[in-house]
Every structure is written in C-alpha cells, then in structure tokens.
C-alpha cells in the first residue's frame, strides 16, 4: 500500500501562461504521455541538478571538468581570448567561470530558463570578475531565439557544456545548432561538451544513483507541473525509472505510476494504469564521429576535440 500523503493534493490555480498549459496538457494526454525536460528546472530542480553533478555515479560533470583542467590552454588557443562568451543553459555559471582566467572574455552572456537562479549566480560572479561585462538573459532556448543588441556582435563564441545538447533528439539538436549558428558572427565558434556512448551499466547508474537524487530531480517535475497547470499530481504515487536504450543511443527517464490513478487539472484529466509512464527526458549519447557529422549538418565545421583517457566524454570546438 502507498503511504498516505502529508497533505491532500488539491487542484490549484495554474501559474503557467496559456501556451505552456496547452503544451503540457497536450503531452499528458498523448497516448504515450510525455513532457519536455525543460520542466525539470524550477528553482528546486536546478538545485537538485547541481547536486546530481556532485554524485560519484554522475561522471559527465567531473570528466568534462578534468578535460578542461588538462587541456585548458590548448582549448584557449583554439577559442582565442577577448571574445563574447555566450553560455547556453548557464545554470550556476560555474563551468564558464572556471575558464575565465584562460579565455579572458570581453563580455559574458549567460542564458538560462530559470531567471531567479541565474540572477543569483551572476550577482556573485560580478563581484569576482569586475572587468568582464556581464549580461544575463532569461531565455527559453527550445524555440527560435535572437540575441538582443546588447550582446556584442564581434566574435561570438557559444559555450554549451555538460552535454546538454544530448537532451535534444538528433533532428532537434541540428535545428537548435542551426539557430545558434545564425546568431554567431564572423569568426564565431562553438565550444561544446558531448557525452559519448559507453558501457550500459555506467550509464544506468549515472541516471539512477544510489541515494536517489536523480529520482528526486525527476519526481520534482510533478510539483512543478502542479504549479504550472494547476494539476493534482501526488508525487508519492510515482516512481523514477531510467535506463540506457542502446537502439536509440539514449538514456531515457520516465515517471511510472505506482498504482492506477487519475490526475486532474482545471480543464481536463488523465487516467494512468498502474505501471504506465510519463516520458520526461532523453539524454542522447554520441561517438566523436557521429557528433562531428551532426555539427556538419548544422553548418558547423568541427576542428578540434579533447577527451578523457577513458574516452567517456568529449569537448569539441567548431567554427561557424
Ligand atoms: C542537463 N543534462 C545534460 C543532464 C543529462 O545528463 O542529460 C540532465 C540529467 N538528467 C538526469 N541526470 C542529469
């Protein structure tokens, strides 16, 4: 039997804009229910993701950091100093900040969907690096975007670490990178982190850690959805499921109903059978060659790659 919830989950007022509500409810009503992974990142979700990055099982963050530590000077030679560094999905801005001493950007433009989280991070960073101009932008990068005029047009270098590109399906990744390229200037570039295909057991553990931080990260999406669409998801009725799907070359995250249940929101409802799932995230894994090919399809030319000794992760540079 399920433990009773501490408080009854009552439908509340929707706080998302009508387009957001429509997008989420369409996904919930689809035969295979699915939600965009961007809804994993409310303020708590962003903090849980920070915690994931510290887990021993979650190798991408520390492996990428080791690549930057070992090859930083080489990377800086390739990227060049004095650029406009545009950090796509910046989060706490820590990765870019660790490269400031080597890359010495003229302007730093962190972009993230979570405005509150971003503003806090940039506030702290301004005090540490008073000589770098900083313009934080709260933008949703999942659709078309155009950088505002305050972003210096000279030598725009896009920084997209952490293999966040893996959260797009390959055709979406190509479309996204094309949009990035449209925003790049002459001599602009892209410095991107890519998670590579490896043993399934390593991947499974990275997305289903022993102390349940990734489970909390995934389940927290239901609280966020309740806030956005006024639904009555009871988090205790759901469980985290994650596994590597080798055929699709991706780790999938789902939320699985522990029991038969009905979720209600102001304009609708959905019944879930026991074991039925909501597909919440994909994290695609590549080879160096398959990713260079994807870059080429987006109009970028990959001209350098750095990896760790085990070949688990790659940092690639591409010219626009
Ligand atoms: C942000 N993104 C690259 C992470 C990933 O590995 O796909 C999100 C994540 N999901 C579960 N753990 C981490």
Tab-separated table of C-alpha atoms and ligand atoms in Angstrom:
chain	number	residue	atom	x	y	z
A	1	UNK	CA	0.000	0.000	0.000
A	2	UNK	CA	1.093	3.544	-0.641
A	3	UNK	CA	1.935	5.775	2.320
A	4	UNK	CA	-0.681	8.497	2.738
A	5	UNK	CA	0.382	11.942	1.537
A	6	UNK	CA	1.141	14.508	4.188
A	7	UNK	CA	-1.441	16.851	2.690
A	8	UNK	CA	-4.236	16.248	0.193
A	9	UNK	CA	-3.215	17.387	-3.272
A	10	UNK	CA	-5.966	19.751	-4.317
A	11	UNK	CA	-6.153	21.290	-7.790
A	12	UNK	CA	-4.906	24.845	-7.579
A	13	UNK	CA	-4.708	27.799	-9.922
A	14	UNK	CA	-2.492	27.438	-12.988
A	15	UNK	CA	0.563	29.711	-12.957
A	16	UNK	CA	1.821	28.927	-16.440
A	17	UNK	CA	0.934	31.058	-19.465
A	18	UNK	CA	-1.771	29.604	-21.763
A	19	UNK	CA	0.788	28.329	-24.308
A	20	UNK	CA	2.691	26.491	-21.544
A	21	UNK	CA	-0.520	24.995	-20.150
A	22	UNK	CA	-1.555	23.879	-23.665
A	23	UNK	CA	1.853	22.325	-24.370
A	24	UNK	CA	1.973	20.411	-21.076
A	25	UNK	CA	-1.597	19.132	-21.210
A	26	UNK	CA	-1.156	18.021	-24.837
A	27	UNK	CA	1.829	15.957	-23.702
A	28	UNK	CA	-0.029	14.490	-20.743
A	29	UNK	CA	-2.965	13.488	-22.943
A	30	UNK	CA	-0.833	11.849	-25.657
A	31	UNK	CA	-1.087	8.053	-25.881
A	32	UNK	CA	2.490	7.829	-24.609
A	33	UNK	CA	2.414	10.652	-22.089
A	34	UNK	CA	5.485	12.864	-22.356
A	35	UNK	CA	6.713	16.204	-21.044
A	36	UNK	CA	9.560	18.450	-22.112
A	37	UNK	CA	12.679	18.073	-19.915
A	38	UNK	CA	12.724	21.849	-19.524
A	39	UNK	CA	10.063	21.422	-16.809
A	40	UNK	CA	12.641	19.622	-14.659
A	41	UNK	CA	14.163	23.020	-13.922
A	42	UNK	CA	12.202	25.088	-11.452
A	43	UNK	CA	14.266	26.627	-8.673
A	44	UNK	CA	14.427	23.348	-6.669
A	45	UNK	CA	15.027	21.331	-9.841
A	46	UNK	CA	18.047	23.486	-10.722
A	47	UNK	CA	19.431	22.895	-7.229
A	48	UNK	CA	18.828	19.153	-7.488
A	49	UNK	CA	20.661	19.135	-10.798
A	50	UNK	CA	23.599	20.844	-9.076
A	51	UNK	CA	23.540	18.021	-6.512
A	52	UNK	CA	23.460	15.395	-9.311
A	53	UNK	CA	26.670	16.908	-10.663
A	54	UNK	CA	28.386	16.043	-7.381
A	55	UNK	CA	27.309	12.394	-7.332
A	56	UNK	CA	30.007	9.743	-7.802
A	57	UNK	CA	27.810	7.962	-10.375
A	58	UNK	CA	27.243	11.084	-12.485
A	59	UNK	CA	30.578	11.096	-14.351
A	60	UNK	CA	29.851	13.783	-17.063
A	61	UNK	CA	30.497	16.857	-14.892
A	62	UNK	CA	33.767	15.741	-13.348
A	63	UNK	CA	35.009	14.129	-16.576
A	64	UNK	CA	34.362	17.304	-18.541
A	65	UNK	CA	35.995	19.370	-15.776
A	66	UNK	CA	39.060	17.116	-15.965
A	67	UNK	CA	39.229	17.694	-19.734
A	68	UNK	CA	39.100	21.478	-19.197
A	69	UNK	CA	41.756	21.242	-16.461
A	70	UNK	CA	44.093	19.118	-18.572
A	71	UNK	CA	43.593	20.791	-21.968
A	72	UNK	CA	42.508	24.303	-20.925
A	73	UNK	CA	45.442	26.099	-22.501
A	74	UNK	CA	45.098	24.227	-25.752
A	75	UNK	CA	41.355	24.967	-25.760
A	76	UNK	CA	42.011	28.678	-25.086
A	77	UNK	CA	44.472	28.798	-28.012
A	78	UNK	CA	41.796	27.394	-30.285
A	79	UNK	CA	38.939	29.592	-28.962
A	80	UNK	CA	41.014	32.792	-28.599
A	81	UNK	CA	40.786	35.461	-25.885
A	82	UNK	CA	38.663	38.637	-25.776
A	83	UNK	CA	35.550	37.037	-27.249
A	84	UNK	CA	31.890	37.494	-26.384
A	85	UNK	CA	31.279	34.267	-24.486
A	86	UNK	CA	27.652	33.168	-24.680
A	87	UNK	CA	26.832	30.465	-22.149
A	88	UNK	CA	23.828	28.432	-23.314
A	89	UNK	CA	21.899	26.975	-20.362
A	90	UNK	CA	24.326	28.513	-17.889
A	91	UNK	CA	22.769	27.246	-14.609
A	92	UNK	CA	25.107	28.350	-11.815
A	93	UNK	CA	27.682	29.684	-14.353
A	94	UNK	CA	30.457	27.719	-12.591
A	95	UNK	CA	31.805	25.961	-15.689
A	96	UNK	CA	32.278	29.145	-17.709
A	97	UNK	CA	33.705	30.954	-14.676
A	98	UNK	CA	36.359	28.277	-14.264
A	99	UNK	CA	37.516	29.082	-17.826
A	100	UNK	CA	37.571	32.907	-17.424
A	101	UNK	CA	41.264	33.023	-16.412
A	102	UNK	CA	42.202	31.202	-19.637
A	103	UNK	CA	39.617	32.524	-22.107
A	104	UNK	CA	39.553	36.098	-20.706
A	105	UNK	CA	36.264	37.032	-22.442
A	106	UNK	CA	35.398	40.679	-23.028
A	107	UNK	CA	31.733	40.049	-22.376
A	108	UNK	CA	29.970	37.130	-20.696
A	109	UNK	CA	26.340	36.407	-21.595
A	110	UNK	CA	24.852	33.594	-19.510
A	111	UNK	CA	21.477	32.351	-20.748
A	112	UNK	CA	19.146	30.137	-18.729
A	113	UNK	CA	15.436	29.422	-18.482
A	114	UNK	CA	15.459	29.782	-14.666
A	115	UNK	CA	15.690	33.589	-14.173
A	116	UNK	CA	15.835	33.588	-10.387
A	117	UNK	CA	18.640	31.021	-10.231
A	118	UNK	CA	20.614	32.785	-12.970
A	119	UNK	CA	20.379	36.232	-11.369
A	120	UNK	CA	21.708	34.900	-8.068
A	121	UNK	CA	24.651	33.226	-9.806
A	122	UNK	CA	25.550	36.279	-11.922
A	123	UNK	CA	25.338	38.563	-8.895
A	124	UNK	CA	28.068	36.528	-7.194
A	125	UNK	CA	30.168	36.348	-10.379
A	126	UNK	CA	30.181	40.121	-10.991
A	127	UNK	CA	31.984	40.619	-7.693
A	128	UNK	CA	34.659	38.044	-8.602
A	129	UNK	CA	35.266	39.297	-12.152
A	130	UNK	CA	34.560	43.049	-12.202
A	131	UNK	CA	36.423	43.541	-15.509
A	132	UNK	CA	34.148	41.303	-17.559
A	133	UNK	CA	30.909	42.875	-18.809
A	134	UNK	CA	28.014	40.557	-17.929
A	135	UNK	CA	24.525	40.484	-19.391
A	136	UNK	CA	22.312	37.695	-18.032
A	137	UNK	CA	19.437	36.643	-20.289
A	138	UNK	CA	16.444	34.537	-19.178
A	139	UNK	CA	15.541	32.830	-22.456
A	140	UNK	CA	13.897	29.577	-23.419
A	141	UNK	CA	16.261	28.122	-25.997
A	142	UNK	CA	13.897	25.343	-27.028
A	143	UNK	CA	12.364	27.590	-29.729
A	144	UNK	CA	13.759	30.186	-32.161
A	145	UNK	CA	15.749	32.911	-30.407
A	146	UNK	CA	17.529	36.094	-31.442
A	147	UNK	CA	20.169	37.637	-29.197
A	148	UNK	CA	19.455	41.269	-28.246
A	149	UNK	CA	21.643	44.169	-29.430
A	150	UNK	CA	23.446	44.450	-26.067
A	151	UNK	CA	25.280	41.220	-26.914
A	152	UNK	CA	28.410	42.425	-28.725
A	153	UNK	CA	28.353	41.112	-32.307
A	154	UNK	CA	32.150	40.661	-32.542
A	155	UNK	CA	33.487	37.122	-32.216
A	156	UNK	CA	30.578	35.445	-30.532
A	157	UNK	CA	31.723	32.163	-29.060
A	158	UNK	CA	28.946	29.886	-27.864
A	159	UNK	CA	29.678	27.682	-24.865
A	160	UNK	CA	27.439	24.659	-24.439
A	161	UNK	CA	28.992	22.326	-21.861
A	162	UNK	CA	27.644	19.376	-19.879
A	163	UNK	CA	26.286	17.503	-22.892
A	164	UNK	CA	23.057	19.485	-22.636
A	165	UNK	CA	22.845	19.002	-26.407
A	166	UNK	CA	22.033	15.366	-25.564
A	167	UNK	CA	18.636	16.420	-24.208
A	168	UNK	CA	17.517	17.185	-27.768
A	169	UNK	CA	16.641	14.426	-30.234
A	170	UNK	CA	19.253	14.497	-33.042
A	171	UNK	CA	16.966	16.297	-35.523
A	172	UNK	CA	16.117	18.883	-32.837
A	173	UNK	CA	19.813	19.221	-31.964
A	174	UNK	CA	20.569	20.041	-35.615
A	175	UNK	CA	17.760	22.623	-35.713
A	176	UNK	CA	18.966	24.138	-32.416
A	177	UNK	CA	22.605	24.329	-33.575
A	178	UNK	CA	21.467	25.946	-36.829
A	179	UNK	CA	19.717	28.638	-34.776
A	180	UNK	CA	22.892	29.064	-32.704
A	181	UNK	CA	24.899	29.419	-35.910
A	182	UNK	CA	22.517	32.103	-37.179
A	183	UNK	CA	23.349	34.063	-34.008
A	184	UNK	CA	27.096	33.565	-34.359
A	185	UNK	CA	29.212	36.225	-36.028
A	186	UNK	CA	32.064	36.035	-38.482
A	187	UNK	CA	34.940	34.108	-36.860
A	188	UNK	CA	32.453	32.923	-34.260
A	189	UNK	CA	32.624	29.451	-32.830
A	190	UNK	CA	31.153	26.813	-30.592
A	191	UNK	CA	32.753	25.015	-27.654
A	192	UNK	CA	30.544	22.086	-26.762
A	193	UNK	CA	30.589	19.132	-24.332
A	194	UNK	CA	29.321	15.794	-25.647
A	195	UNK	CA	28.687	12.605	-23.703
A	196	UNK	CA	29.979	9.524	-25.506
A	197	UNK	CA	28.496	6.018	-25.804
A	198	UNK	CA	29.849	3.665	-23.154
A	199	UNK	CA	29.018	0.602	-21.077
A	200	UNK	CA	25.265	0.482	-20.306
A	201	UNK	CA	25.877	-0.241	-16.597
A	202	UNK	CA	27.826	3.026	-16.229
A	203	UNK	CA	25.039	4.945	-17.975
A	204	UNK	CA	22.254	3.276	-15.967
A	205	UNK	CA	23.956	4.101	-12.655
A	206	UNK	CA	24.603	7.712	-13.708
A	207	UNK	CA	20.857	8.268	-14.162
A	208	UNK	CA	19.662	6.149	-11.227
A	209	UNK	CA	22.032	6.929	-8.375
A	210	UNK	CA	22.142	5.052	-5.079
A	211	UNK	CA	20.896	7.873	-2.825
A	212	UNK	CA	18.027	8.901	-5.095
A	213	UNK	CA	18.991	12.457	-6.056
A	214	UNK	CA	18.142	11.830	-9.721
A	215	UNK	CA	14.847	10.259	-8.620
A	216	UNK	CA	14.060	13.433	-6.631
A	217	UNK	CA	15.056	15.576	-9.652
A	218	UNK	CA	12.680	13.627	-11.893
A	219	UNK	CA	9.814	13.480	-9.358
A	220	UNK	CA	10.134	17.200	-8.633
A	221	UNK	CA	8.843	17.801	-12.152
A	222	UNK	CA	5.389	16.748	-10.926
A	223	UNK	CA	5.403	19.505	-8.290
A	224	UNK	CA	6.472	21.956	-10.979
A	225	UNK	CA	3.657	20.768	-13.287
A	226	UNK	CA	1.147	21.196	-10.420
A	227	UNK	CA	2.315	24.788	-10.121
A	228	UNK	CA	2.210	25.443	-13.884
A	229	UNK	CA	-1.086	23.822	-14.884
A	230	UNK	CA	-2.913	23.513	-11.538
A	231	UNK	CA	-2.857	19.701	-11.634
A	232	UNK	CA	-3.097	17.445	-8.588
A	233	UNK	CA	-0.176	15.044	-9.129
A	234	UNK	CA	0.578	13.242	-5.867
A	235	UNK	CA	4.334	12.704	-6.047
A	236	UNK	CA	4.167	9.676	-3.741
A	237	UNK	CA	2.147	7.794	-6.342
A	238	UNK	CA	5.016	7.891	-8.857
A	239	UNK	CA	8.469	6.388	-9.170
A	240	UNK	CA	11.616	7.232	-11.102
A	241	UNK	CA	12.692	4.912	-13.949
A	242	UNK	CA	15.879	5.419	-16.014
A	243	UNK	CA	17.768	3.141	-18.414
A	244	UNK	CA	20.031	3.176	-21.475
A	245	UNK	CA	18.174	2.422	-24.709
A	246	UNK	CA	21.050	1.172	-26.910
A	247	UNK	CA	18.969	1.065	-30.085
A	248	UNK	CA	18.185	4.777	-29.806
A	249	UNK	CA	21.565	5.597	-28.254
A	250	UNK	CA	19.950	7.458	-25.367
A	251	UNK	CA	19.279	7.266	-21.657
A	252	UNK	CA	15.544	7.612	-21.049
A	253	UNK	CA	13.934	8.964	-17.880
A	254	UNK	CA	10.330	8.193	-17.058
A	255	UNK	CA	7.925	8.606	-14.165
A	256	UNK	CA	5.932	5.442	-13.556
A	257	UNK	CA	2.552	5.261	-11.804
A	258	UNK	CA	2.866	3.021	-8.716
A	259	UNK	CA	-0.877	2.425	-8.772
A	260	UNK	CA	-3.899	3.133	-11.022
A	261	UNK	CA	-4.704	6.812	-10.591
A	262	UNK	CA	-6.309	9.851	-12.174
A	263	UNK	CA	-4.590	13.231	-12.474
A	264	UNK	CA	-6.885	16.240	-12.723
A	265	UNK	CA	-6.305	19.848	-13.775
A	266	UNK	CA	-8.816	22.692	-14.336
A	267	UNK	CA	-9.641	21.794	-17.951
A	268	UNK	CA	-9.052	18.060	-18.029
A	269	UNK	CA	-7.878	14.807	-16.538
A	270	UNK	CA	-5.899	11.689	-17.451
A	271	UNK	CA	-6.205	8.208	-16.079
A	272	UNK	CA	-2.969	6.234	-15.688
A	273	UNK	CA	-2.940	2.468	-15.254
A	274	UNK	CA	-0.508	1.018	-12.713
A	275	UNK	CA	2.939	0.875	-14.400
A	276	UNK	CA	2.029	3.435	-17.064
A	277	UNK	CA	4.744	6.029	-17.641
A	278	UNK	CA	5.313	9.660	-18.464
A	279	UNK	CA	8.445	10.045	-20.589
A	280	UNK	CA	10.252	13.025	-19.047
A	281	UNK	CA	13.736	13.153	-20.604
A	282	UNK	CA	16.089	11.680	-23.184
A	283	UNK	CA	19.836	12.062	-22.939
A	284	UNK	CA	21.422	11.109	-26.261
A	285	UNK	CA	24.945	9.696	-26.391
A	286	UNK	CA	27.240	10.011	-29.425
A	287	UNK	CA	30.565	8.889	-30.849
A	288	UNK	CA	33.088	11.560	-31.812
A	289	UNK	CA	32.346	10.911	-35.477
A	290	UNK	CA	28.569	10.841	-35.179
A	291	UNK	CA	28.664	14.171	-33.343
A	292	UNK	CA	31.043	15.791	-35.847
A	293	UNK	CA	28.576	14.682	-38.502
A	294	UNK	CA	25.683	16.259	-36.593
A	295	UNK	CA	27.667	19.531	-36.324
A	296	UNK	CA	28.255	19.462	-40.072
A	297	UNK	CA	24.531	19.062	-40.688
A	298	UNK	CA	24.004	22.235	-38.642
A	299	UNK	CA	26.566	24.106	-40.761
A	300	UNK	CA	29.434	23.988	-38.231
A	301	UNK	CA	32.868	22.649	-39.022
A	302	UNK	CA	34.410	20.629	-36.154
A	303	UNK	CA	38.109	21.479	-35.970
A	304	UNK	CA	39.313	20.131	-32.599
A	305	UNK	CA	38.336	17.568	-29.980
A	306	UNK	CA	39.621	16.798	-26.496
A	307	UNK	CA	38.660	13.687	-24.492
A	308	UNK	CA	39.480	11.986	-21.168
A	309	UNK	CA	41.690	8.904	-21.085
A	310	UNK	CA	38.727	6.505	-20.837
A	311	UNK	CA	37.031	8.169	-23.821
A	312	UNK	CA	33.807	8.772	-21.854
A	313	UNK	CA	33.292	12.425	-22.741
A	314	UNK	CA	34.399	14.849	-25.463
A	315	UNK	CA	34.801	18.613	-25.662
A	316	UNK	CA	34.625	19.759	-29.276
A	317	UNK	CA	35.353	23.066	-30.961
A	318	UNK	CA	33.607	24.005	-34.185
A	319	UNK	CA	33.801	27.024	-36.449
A	320	UNK	CA	30.622	28.789	-37.559
B	1	LIG	C1	21.386	18.633	-18.303
B	1	LIG	N1	21.552	17.319	-18.885
B	1	LIG	C2	22.721	17.275	-19.758
B	1	LIG	C3	21.547	16.221	-17.918
B	1	LIG	C4	21.784	14.878	-18.645
B	1	LIG	O1	22.714	14.177	-18.253
B	1	LIG	O2	21.081	14.584	-19.609
B	1	LIG	C5	20.247	16.171	-17.149
B	1	LIG	C6	20.148	14.991	-16.248
B	1	LIG	N2	19.135	14.180	-16.193
B	1	LIG	C7	19.353	13.262	-15.288
B	1	LIG	N3	20.539	13.461	-14.757
B	1	LIG	C8	21.056	14.548	-15.331
